[in-house]
mmCIF file of C-alpha atoms and ligand atoms in Angstrom:
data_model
loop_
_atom_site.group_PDB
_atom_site.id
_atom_site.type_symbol
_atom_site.label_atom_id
_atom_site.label_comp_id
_atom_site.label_asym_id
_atom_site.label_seq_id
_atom_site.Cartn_x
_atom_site.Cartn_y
_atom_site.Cartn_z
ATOM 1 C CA UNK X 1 -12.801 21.047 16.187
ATOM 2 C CA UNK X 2 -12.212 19.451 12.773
ATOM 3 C CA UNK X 3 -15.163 17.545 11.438
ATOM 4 C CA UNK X 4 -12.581 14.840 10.077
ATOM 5 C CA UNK X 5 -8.614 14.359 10.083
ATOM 6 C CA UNK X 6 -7.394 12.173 7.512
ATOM 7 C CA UNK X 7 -4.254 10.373 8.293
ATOM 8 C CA UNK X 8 -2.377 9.548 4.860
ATOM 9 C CA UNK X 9 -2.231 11.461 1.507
ATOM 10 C CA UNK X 10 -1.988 8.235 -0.596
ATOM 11 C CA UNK X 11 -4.560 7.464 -2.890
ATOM 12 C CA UNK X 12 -7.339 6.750 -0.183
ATOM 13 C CA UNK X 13 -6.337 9.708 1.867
ATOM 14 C CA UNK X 14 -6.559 12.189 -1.266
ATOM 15 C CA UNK X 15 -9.928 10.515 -2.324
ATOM 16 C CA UNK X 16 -11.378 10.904 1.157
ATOM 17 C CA UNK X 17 -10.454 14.422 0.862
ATOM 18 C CA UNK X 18 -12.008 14.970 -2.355
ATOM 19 C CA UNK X 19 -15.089 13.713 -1.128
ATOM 20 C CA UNK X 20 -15.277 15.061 2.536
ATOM 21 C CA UNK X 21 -14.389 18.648 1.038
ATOM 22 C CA UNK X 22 -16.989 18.295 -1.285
ATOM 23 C CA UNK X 23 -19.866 17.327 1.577
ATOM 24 C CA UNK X 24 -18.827 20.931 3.014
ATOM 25 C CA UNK X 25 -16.933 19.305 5.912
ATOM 26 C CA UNK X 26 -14.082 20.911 7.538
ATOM 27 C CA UNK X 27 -10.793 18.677 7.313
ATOM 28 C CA UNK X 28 -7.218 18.639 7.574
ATOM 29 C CA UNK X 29 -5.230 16.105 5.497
ATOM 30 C CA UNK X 30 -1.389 15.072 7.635
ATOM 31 C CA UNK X 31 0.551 13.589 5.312
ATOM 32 C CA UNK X 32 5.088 12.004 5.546
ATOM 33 C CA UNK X 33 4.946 11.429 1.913
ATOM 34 C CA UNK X 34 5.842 8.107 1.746
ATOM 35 C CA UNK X 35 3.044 6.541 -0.551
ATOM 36 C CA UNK X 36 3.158 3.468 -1.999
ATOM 37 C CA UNK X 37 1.940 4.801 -4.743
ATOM 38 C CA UNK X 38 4.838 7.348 -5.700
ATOM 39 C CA UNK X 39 7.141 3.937 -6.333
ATOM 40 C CA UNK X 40 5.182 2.994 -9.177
ATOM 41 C CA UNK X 41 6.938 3.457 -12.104
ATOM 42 C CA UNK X 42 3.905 3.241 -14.284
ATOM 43 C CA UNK X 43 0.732 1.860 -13.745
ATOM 44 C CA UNK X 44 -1.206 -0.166 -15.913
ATOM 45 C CA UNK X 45 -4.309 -1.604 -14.589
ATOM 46 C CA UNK X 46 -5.964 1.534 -13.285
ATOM 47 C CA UNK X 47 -8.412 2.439 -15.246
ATOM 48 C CA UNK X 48 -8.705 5.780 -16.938
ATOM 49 C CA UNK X 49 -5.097 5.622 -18.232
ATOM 50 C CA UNK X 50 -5.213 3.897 -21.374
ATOM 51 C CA UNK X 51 -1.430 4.345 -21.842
ATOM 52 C CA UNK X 52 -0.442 4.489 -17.935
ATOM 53 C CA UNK X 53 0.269 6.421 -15.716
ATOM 54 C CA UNK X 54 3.147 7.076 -13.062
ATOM 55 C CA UNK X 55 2.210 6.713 -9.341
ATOM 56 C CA UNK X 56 4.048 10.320 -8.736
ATOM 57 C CA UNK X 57 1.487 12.045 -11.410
ATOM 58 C CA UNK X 58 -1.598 10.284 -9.789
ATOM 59 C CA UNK X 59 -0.675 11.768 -6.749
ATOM 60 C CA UNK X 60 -0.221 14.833 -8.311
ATOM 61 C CA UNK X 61 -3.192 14.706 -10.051
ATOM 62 C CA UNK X 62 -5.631 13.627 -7.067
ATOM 63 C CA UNK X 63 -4.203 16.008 -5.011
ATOM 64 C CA UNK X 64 -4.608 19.060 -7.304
ATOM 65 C CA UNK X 65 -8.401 17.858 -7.620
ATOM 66 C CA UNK X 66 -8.312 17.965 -3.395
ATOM 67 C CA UNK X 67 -7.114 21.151 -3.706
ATOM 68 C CA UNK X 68 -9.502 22.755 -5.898
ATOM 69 C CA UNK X 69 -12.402 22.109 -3.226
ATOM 70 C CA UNK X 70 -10.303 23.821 -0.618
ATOM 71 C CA UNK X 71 -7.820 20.385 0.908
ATOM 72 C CA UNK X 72 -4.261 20.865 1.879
ATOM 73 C CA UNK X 73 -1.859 18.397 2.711
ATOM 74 C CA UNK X 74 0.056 19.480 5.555
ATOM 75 C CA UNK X 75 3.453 17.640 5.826
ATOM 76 C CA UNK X 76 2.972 16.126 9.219
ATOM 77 C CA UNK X 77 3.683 12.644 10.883
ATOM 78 C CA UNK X 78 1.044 11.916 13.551
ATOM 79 C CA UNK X 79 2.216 10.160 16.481
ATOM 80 C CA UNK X 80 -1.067 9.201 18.303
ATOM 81 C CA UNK X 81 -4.929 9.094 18.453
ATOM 82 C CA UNK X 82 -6.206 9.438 21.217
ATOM 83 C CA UNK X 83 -10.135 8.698 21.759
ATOM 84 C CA UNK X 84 -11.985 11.303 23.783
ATOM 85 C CA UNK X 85 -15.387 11.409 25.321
ATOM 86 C CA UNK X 86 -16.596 13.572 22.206
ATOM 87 C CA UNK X 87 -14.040 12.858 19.117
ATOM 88 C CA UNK X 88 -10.062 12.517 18.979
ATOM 89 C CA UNK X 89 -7.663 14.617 19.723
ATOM 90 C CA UNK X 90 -4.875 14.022 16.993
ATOM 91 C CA UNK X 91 -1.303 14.498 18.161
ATOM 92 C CA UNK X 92 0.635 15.487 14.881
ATOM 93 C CA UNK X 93 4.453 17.321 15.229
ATOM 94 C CA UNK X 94 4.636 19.566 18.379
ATOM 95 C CA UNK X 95 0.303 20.254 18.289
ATOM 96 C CA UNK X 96 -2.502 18.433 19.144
ATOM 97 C CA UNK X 97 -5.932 18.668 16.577
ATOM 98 C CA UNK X 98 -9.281 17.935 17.759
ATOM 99 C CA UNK X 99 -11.220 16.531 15.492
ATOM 100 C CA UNK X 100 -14.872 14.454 15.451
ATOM 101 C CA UNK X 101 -14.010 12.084 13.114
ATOM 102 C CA UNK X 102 -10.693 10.167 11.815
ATOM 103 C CA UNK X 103 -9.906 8.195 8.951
ATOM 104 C CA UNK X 104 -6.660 6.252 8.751
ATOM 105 C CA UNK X 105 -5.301 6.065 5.344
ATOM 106 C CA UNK X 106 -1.668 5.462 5.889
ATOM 107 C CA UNK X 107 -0.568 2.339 3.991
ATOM 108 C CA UNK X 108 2.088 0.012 4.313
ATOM 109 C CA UNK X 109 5.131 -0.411 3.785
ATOM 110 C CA UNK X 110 7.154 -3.678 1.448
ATOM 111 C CA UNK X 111 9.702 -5.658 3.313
ATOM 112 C CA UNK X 112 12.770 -5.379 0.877
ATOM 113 C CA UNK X 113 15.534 -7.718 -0.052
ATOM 114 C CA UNK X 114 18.582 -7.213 3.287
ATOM 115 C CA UNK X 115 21.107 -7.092 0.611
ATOM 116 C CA UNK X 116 20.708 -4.704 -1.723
ATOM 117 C CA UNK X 117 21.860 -0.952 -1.250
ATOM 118 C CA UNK X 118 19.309 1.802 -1.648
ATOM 119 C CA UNK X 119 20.657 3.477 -4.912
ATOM 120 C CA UNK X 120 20.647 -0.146 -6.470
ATOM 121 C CA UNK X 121 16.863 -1.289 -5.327
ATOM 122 C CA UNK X 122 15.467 2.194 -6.452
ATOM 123 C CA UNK X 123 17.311 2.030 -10.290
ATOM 124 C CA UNK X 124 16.198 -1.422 -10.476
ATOM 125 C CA UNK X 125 12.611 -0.620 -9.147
ATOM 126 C CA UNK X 126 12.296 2.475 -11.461
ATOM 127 C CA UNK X 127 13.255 0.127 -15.096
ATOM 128 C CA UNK X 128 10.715 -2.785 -13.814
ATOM 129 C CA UNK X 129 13.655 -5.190 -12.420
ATOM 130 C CA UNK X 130 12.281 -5.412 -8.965
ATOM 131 C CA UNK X 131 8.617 -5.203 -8.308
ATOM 132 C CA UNK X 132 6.426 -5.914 -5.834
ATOM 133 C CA UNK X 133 2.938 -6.367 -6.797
ATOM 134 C CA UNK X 134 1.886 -9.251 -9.401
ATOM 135 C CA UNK X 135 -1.357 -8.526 -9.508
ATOM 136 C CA UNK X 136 -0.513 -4.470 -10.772
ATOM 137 C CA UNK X 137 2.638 -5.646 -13.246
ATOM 138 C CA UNK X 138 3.268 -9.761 -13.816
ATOM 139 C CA UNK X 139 1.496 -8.617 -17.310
ATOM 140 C CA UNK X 140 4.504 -6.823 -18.167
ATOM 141 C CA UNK X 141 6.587 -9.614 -17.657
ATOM 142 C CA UNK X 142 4.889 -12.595 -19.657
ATOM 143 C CA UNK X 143 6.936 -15.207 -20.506
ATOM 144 C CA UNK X 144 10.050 -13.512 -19.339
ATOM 145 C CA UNK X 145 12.438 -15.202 -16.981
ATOM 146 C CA UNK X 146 11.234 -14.140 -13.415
ATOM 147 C CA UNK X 147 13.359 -14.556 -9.985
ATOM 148 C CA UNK X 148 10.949 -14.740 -6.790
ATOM 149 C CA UNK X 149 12.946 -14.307 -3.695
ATOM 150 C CA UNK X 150 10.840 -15.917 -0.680
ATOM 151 C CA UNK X 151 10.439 -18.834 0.983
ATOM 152 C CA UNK X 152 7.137 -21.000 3.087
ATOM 153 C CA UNK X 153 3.750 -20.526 1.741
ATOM 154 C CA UNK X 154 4.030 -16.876 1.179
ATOM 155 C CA UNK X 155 7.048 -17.169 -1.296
ATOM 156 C CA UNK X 156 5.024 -20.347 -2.690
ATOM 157 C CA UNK X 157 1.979 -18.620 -3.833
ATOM 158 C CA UNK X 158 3.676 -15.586 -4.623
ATOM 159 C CA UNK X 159 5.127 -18.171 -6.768
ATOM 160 C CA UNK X 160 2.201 -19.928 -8.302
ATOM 161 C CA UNK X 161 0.684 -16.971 -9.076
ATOM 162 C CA UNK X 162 3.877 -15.824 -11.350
ATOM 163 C CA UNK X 163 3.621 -18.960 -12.589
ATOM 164 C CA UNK X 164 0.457 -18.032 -14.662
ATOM 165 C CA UNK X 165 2.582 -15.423 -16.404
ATOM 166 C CA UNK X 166 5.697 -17.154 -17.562
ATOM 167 C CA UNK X 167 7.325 -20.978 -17.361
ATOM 168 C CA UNK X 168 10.387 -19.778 -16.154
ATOM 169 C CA UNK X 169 9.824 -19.471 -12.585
ATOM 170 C CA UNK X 170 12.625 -19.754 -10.075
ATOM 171 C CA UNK X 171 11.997 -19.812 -6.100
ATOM 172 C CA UNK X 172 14.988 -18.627 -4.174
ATOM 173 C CA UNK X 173 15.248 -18.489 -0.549
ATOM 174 C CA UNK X 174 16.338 -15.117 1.081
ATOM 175 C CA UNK X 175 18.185 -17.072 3.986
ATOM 176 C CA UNK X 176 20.592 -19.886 3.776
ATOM 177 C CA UNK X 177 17.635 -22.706 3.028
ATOM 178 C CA UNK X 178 13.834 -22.816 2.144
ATOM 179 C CA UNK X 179 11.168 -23.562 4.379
ATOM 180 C CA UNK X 180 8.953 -25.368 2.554
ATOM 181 C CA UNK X 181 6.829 -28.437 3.407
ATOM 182 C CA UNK X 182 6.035 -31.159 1.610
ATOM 183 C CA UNK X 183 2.847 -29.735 0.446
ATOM 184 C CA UNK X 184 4.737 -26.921 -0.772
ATOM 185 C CA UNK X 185 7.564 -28.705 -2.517
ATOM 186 C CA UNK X 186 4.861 -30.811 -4.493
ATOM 187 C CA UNK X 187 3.007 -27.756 -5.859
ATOM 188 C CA UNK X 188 6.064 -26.309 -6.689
ATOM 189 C CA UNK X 189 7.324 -29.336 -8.349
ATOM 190 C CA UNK X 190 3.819 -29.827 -10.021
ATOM 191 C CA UNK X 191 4.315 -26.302 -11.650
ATOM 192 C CA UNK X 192 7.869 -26.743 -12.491
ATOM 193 C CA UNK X 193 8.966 -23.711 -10.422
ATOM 194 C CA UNK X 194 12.826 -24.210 -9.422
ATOM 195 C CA UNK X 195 14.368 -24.091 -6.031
ATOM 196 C CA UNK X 196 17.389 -22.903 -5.341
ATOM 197 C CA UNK X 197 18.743 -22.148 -1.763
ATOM 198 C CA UNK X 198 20.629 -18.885 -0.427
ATOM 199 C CA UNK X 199 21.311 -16.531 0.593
ATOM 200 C CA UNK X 200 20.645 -14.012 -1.591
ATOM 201 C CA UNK X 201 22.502 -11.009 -2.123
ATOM 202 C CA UNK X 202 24.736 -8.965 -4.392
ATOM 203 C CA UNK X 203 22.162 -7.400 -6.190
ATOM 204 C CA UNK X 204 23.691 -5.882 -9.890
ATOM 205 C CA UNK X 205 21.571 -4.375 -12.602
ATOM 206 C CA UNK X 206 23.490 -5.712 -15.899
ATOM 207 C CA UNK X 207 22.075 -3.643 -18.757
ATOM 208 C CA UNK X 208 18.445 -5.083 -18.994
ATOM 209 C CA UNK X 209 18.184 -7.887 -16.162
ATOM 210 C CA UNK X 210 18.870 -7.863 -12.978
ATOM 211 C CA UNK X 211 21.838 -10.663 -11.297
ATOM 212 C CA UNK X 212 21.702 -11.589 -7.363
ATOM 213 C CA UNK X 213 24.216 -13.987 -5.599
ATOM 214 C CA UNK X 214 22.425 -17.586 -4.789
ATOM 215 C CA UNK X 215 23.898 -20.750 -2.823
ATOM 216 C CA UNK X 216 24.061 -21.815 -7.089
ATOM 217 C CA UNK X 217 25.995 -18.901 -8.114
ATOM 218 C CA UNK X 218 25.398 -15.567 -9.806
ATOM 219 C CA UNK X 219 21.804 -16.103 -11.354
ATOM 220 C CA UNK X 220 19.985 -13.522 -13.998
ATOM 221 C CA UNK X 221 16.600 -12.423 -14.259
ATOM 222 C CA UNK X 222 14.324 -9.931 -16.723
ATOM 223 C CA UNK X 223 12.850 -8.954 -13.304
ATOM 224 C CA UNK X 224 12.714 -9.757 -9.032
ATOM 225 C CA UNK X 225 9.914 -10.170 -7.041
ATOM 226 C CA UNK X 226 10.276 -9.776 -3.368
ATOM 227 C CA UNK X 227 7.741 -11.507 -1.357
ATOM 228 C CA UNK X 228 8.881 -11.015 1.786
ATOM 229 C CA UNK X 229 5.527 -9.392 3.192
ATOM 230 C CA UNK X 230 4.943 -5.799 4.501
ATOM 231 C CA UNK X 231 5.114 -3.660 7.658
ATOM 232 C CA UNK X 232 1.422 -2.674 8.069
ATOM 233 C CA UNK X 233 0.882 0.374 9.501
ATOM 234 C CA UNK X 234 -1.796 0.098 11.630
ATOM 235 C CA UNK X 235 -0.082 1.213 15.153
ATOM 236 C CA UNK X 236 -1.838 4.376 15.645
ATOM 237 C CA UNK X 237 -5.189 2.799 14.737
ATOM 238 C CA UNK X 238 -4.627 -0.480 17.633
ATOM 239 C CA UNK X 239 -2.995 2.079 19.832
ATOM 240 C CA UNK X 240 -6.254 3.787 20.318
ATOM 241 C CA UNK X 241 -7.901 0.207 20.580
ATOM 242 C CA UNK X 242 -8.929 -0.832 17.361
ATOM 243 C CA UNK X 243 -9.044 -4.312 16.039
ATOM 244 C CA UNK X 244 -6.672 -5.692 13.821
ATOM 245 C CA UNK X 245 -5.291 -9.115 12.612
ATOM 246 C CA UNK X 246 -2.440 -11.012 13.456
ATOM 247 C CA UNK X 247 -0.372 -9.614 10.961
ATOM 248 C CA UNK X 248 -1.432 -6.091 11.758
ATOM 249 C CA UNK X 249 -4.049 -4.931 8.888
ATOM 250 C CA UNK X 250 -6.964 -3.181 10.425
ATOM 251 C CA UNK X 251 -10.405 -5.140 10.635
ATOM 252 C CA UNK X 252 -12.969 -2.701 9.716
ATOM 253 C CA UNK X 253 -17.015 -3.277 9.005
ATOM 254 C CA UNK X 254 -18.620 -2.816 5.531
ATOM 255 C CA UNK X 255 -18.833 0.835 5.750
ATOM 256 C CA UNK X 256 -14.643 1.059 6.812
ATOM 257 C CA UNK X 257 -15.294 1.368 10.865
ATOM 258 C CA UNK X 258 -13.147 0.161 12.771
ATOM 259 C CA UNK X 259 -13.716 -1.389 16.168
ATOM 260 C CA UNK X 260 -13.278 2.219 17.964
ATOM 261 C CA UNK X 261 -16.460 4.349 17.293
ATOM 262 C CA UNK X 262 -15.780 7.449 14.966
ATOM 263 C CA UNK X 263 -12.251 5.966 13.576
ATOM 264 C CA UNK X 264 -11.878 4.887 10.190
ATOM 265 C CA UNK X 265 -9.624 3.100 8.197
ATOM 266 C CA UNK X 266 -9.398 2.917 4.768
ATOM 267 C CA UNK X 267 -6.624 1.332 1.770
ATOM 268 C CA UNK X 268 -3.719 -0.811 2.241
ATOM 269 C CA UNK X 269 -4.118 -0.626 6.037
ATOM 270 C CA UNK X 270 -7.353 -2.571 6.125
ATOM 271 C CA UNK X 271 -7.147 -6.058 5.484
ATOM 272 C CA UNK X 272 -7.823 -6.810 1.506
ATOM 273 C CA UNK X 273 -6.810 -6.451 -1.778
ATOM 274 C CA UNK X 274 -4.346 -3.898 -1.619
ATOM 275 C CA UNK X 275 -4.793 -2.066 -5.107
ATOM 276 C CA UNK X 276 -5.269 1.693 -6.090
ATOM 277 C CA UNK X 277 -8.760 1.052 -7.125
ATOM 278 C CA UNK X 278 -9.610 -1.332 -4.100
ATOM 279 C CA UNK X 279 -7.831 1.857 -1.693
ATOM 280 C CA UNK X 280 -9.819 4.461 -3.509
ATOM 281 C CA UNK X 281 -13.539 2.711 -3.302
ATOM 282 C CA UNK X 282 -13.229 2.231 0.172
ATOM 283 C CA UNK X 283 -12.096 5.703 1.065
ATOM 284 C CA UNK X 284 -15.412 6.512 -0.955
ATOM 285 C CA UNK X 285 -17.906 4.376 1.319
ATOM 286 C CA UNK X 286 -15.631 5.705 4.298
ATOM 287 C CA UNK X 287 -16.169 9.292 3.364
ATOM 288 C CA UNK X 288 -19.441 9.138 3.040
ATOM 289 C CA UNK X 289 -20.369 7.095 6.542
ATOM 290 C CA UNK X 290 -18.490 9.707 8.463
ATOM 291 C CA UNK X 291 -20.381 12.623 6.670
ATOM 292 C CA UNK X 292 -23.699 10.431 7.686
ATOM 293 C CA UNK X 293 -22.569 9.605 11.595
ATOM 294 C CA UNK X 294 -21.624 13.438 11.598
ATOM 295 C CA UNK X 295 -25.168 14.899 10.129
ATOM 296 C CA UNK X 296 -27.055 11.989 12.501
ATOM 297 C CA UNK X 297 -24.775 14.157 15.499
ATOM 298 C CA UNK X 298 -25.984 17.261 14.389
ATOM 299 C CA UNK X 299 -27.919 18.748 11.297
ATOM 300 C CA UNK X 300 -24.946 19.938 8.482
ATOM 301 C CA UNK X 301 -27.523 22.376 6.908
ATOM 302 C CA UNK X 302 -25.993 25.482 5.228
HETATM 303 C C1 FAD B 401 6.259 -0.877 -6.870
HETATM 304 C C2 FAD B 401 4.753 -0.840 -6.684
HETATM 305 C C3 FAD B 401 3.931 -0.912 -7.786
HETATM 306 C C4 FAD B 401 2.554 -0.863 -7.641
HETATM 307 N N1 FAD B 401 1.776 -0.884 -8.759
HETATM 308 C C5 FAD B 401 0.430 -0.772 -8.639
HETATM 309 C C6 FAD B 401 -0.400 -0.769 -9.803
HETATM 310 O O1 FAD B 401 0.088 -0.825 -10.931
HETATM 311 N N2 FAD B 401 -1.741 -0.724 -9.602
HETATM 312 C C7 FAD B 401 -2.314 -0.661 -8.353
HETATM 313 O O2 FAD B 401 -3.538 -0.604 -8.251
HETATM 314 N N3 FAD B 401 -1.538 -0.647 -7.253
HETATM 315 C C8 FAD B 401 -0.195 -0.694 -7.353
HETATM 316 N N4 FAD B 401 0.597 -0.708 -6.221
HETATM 317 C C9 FAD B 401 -0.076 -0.655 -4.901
HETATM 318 C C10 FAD B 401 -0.503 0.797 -4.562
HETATM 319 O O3 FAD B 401 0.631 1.628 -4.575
HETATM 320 C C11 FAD B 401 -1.180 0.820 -3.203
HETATM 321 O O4 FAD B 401 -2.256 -0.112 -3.185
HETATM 322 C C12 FAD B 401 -1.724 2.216 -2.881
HETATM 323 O O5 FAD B 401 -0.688 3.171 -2.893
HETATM 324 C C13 FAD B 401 -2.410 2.196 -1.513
HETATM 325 O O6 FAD B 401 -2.860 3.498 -1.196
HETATM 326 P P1 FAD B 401 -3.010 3.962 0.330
HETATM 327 O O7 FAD B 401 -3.536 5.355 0.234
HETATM 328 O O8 FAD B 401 -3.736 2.953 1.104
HETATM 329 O O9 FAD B 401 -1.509 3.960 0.929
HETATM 330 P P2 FAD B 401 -0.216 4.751 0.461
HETATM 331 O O10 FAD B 401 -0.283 5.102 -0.971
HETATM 332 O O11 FAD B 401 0.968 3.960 0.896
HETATM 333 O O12 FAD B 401 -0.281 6.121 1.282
HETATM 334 C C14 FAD B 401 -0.167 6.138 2.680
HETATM 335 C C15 FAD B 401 0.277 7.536 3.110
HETATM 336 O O13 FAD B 401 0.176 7.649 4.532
HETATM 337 C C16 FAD B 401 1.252 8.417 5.008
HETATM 338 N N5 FAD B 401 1.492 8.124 6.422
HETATM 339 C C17 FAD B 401 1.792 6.930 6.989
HETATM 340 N N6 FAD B 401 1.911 7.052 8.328
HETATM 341 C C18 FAD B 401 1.678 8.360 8.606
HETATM 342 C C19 FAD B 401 1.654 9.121 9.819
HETATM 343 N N7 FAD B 401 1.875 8.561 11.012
HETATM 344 N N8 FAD B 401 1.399 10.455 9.744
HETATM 345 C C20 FAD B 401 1.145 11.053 8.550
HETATM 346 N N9 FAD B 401 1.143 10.362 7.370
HETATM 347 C C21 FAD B 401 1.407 9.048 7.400
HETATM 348 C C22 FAD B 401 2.423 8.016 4.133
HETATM 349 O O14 FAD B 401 3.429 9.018 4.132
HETATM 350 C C23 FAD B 401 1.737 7.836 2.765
HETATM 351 O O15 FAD B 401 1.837 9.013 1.975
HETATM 352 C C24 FAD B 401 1.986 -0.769 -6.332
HETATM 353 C C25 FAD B 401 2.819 -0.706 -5.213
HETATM 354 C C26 FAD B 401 4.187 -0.745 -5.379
HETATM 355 C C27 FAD B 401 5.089 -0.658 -4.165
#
């Protein structure tokens, strides 16, 4: 039996796995390789990089330093939890792990724009014309002209929040209308962020901005931000019972336990700030509970 399986080698899985291997703990680390993480082109607000750094080579980086204490990443989609009496067992590819502790580290995953062909969305995500996360880039885009596709009071604060960054907000829904209230339309009016109907579609990268088909025409923009939400993947977590909020993130307790005793949760999964540095500190405080609840289970002398 495993003294912890990590679910997830983004960056909360791989600093879980630095810190578990370093306790002493046995561990196995299942990993699809889909992080978040690997779409960022380059990062600028984590700290450490003074001149950035590209999500692929943090990856690369954490995991060599999981490595070095004796982790491996095993490329392996797990397809259930299921709570025992004593531990999991962890059903991953054709086997089944047992294992005393879990942590869930596996992410989510952005809703993207219907209309726009894979080969299109990943040019335009890799030269900073679509993004996804305001709080990691809007920086790079002050006082540029900035397209938000979304509608309601997700799209709106999306919205307001670009605002801060640049006048030249525009608002445009992904379906044929917005649905916006009135409390909506007046803080978007009060900003002077434009509305402009859809739908949206015909994406075309045009040397350095980015065109997409509105209900006004072809419009152009230095950059796209889709706020169209995310598919949280929480389902192995709530399978095996735990708790987790309407929109799927996991609730977990100050020290990342979730509602089912010896599973944890940890990064873009759990409800909050989903950030590198946010993902990492809580797979710290995770790592370290389960190496408590297991020496409180039995002494981990050497
Ligand atoms: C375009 C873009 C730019 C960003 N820029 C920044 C930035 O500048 N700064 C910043 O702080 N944050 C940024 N982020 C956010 C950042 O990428 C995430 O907060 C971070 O990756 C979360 O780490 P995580 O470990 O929780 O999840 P992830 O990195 O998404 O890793 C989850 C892992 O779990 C694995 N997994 C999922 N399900 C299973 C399963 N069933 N079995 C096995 N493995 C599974 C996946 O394959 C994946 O590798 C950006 C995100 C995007 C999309």
């Amino acid at each position: 039996m495993e003294d912890c399986i990590i679910v997830g080698a983004g960056p909360a899985g791989l600093t879980a796995a630095i810190y578990l291997a370093r306790f002493h703990l046995s561990i196995r680390l299942f990993d699809c390789g889909s992080s978040r993480a690997a779409l960022i082109p380059r990062t600028n607000n984590h700290a450490g990089y003074p001149e950035g750094v590209a999500g692929t080579e943090l990856l690369r980086l954490m995991l060599a330093q999981a490595e070095r204490f004796g982790a491996v990443r095993e490329t392996l989609e797990v397809k259930r939890i299921e709570p025992l009496s004593e531990g999991f067992a962890v059903h991953a590819g054709e086997r089944t792990f047992p294992a005393r502790a879990v942590l869930l580290a596996t992410g989510v995953v952005n809703h993207r724009p219907d209309a726009i062909d894979d080969a299109t969305h990943d040019a335009a995500l890799k030269a900073g014309l679509l993004r996804y996360c305001p709080i990691c880039d809007a920086y790079e885009v002050t006082d540029k002209r900035i397209g938000v596709i979304g509608t309601g009071d997700h799209g709106m604060r999306e919205a307001l929040f670009l605002r801060g960054y640049s006048a030249d907000v525009t608002l445009i829904a992904p379906g044929a209308e917005h649905r916006l209230d009135a409390d909506c339309r007046g803080q978007l009016d009060a900003a002077g962020i434009a509305r402009i109907d859809g739908p949206c579609g015909d994406f075309r990268i045009e040397g350095e901005r980015i065109s997409v088909g509105t209900a006004n025409g072809r419009m152009s923009f230095d950059t796209i931000y889709p706020a169209l939400g995310s598919r949280i993947r929480s389902g192995l977590a709530v399978a095996a019972g735990a708790r987790a909020s309407a929109d799927g993130c996991l609730e977990v307790d100050d020290h990342q336990r979730t509602s089912v005793p010896g599973l944890f949760a940890a990064g873009d999964v759990v409800k909050g700030l989903d950030q590198i540095s946010h993902a990492m500190g809580e797979a710290g405080v995770a790592a370290t509970t389960i190496r408590n609840m297991l020496a409180e289970q039995r002494p981990l002398w050497r």
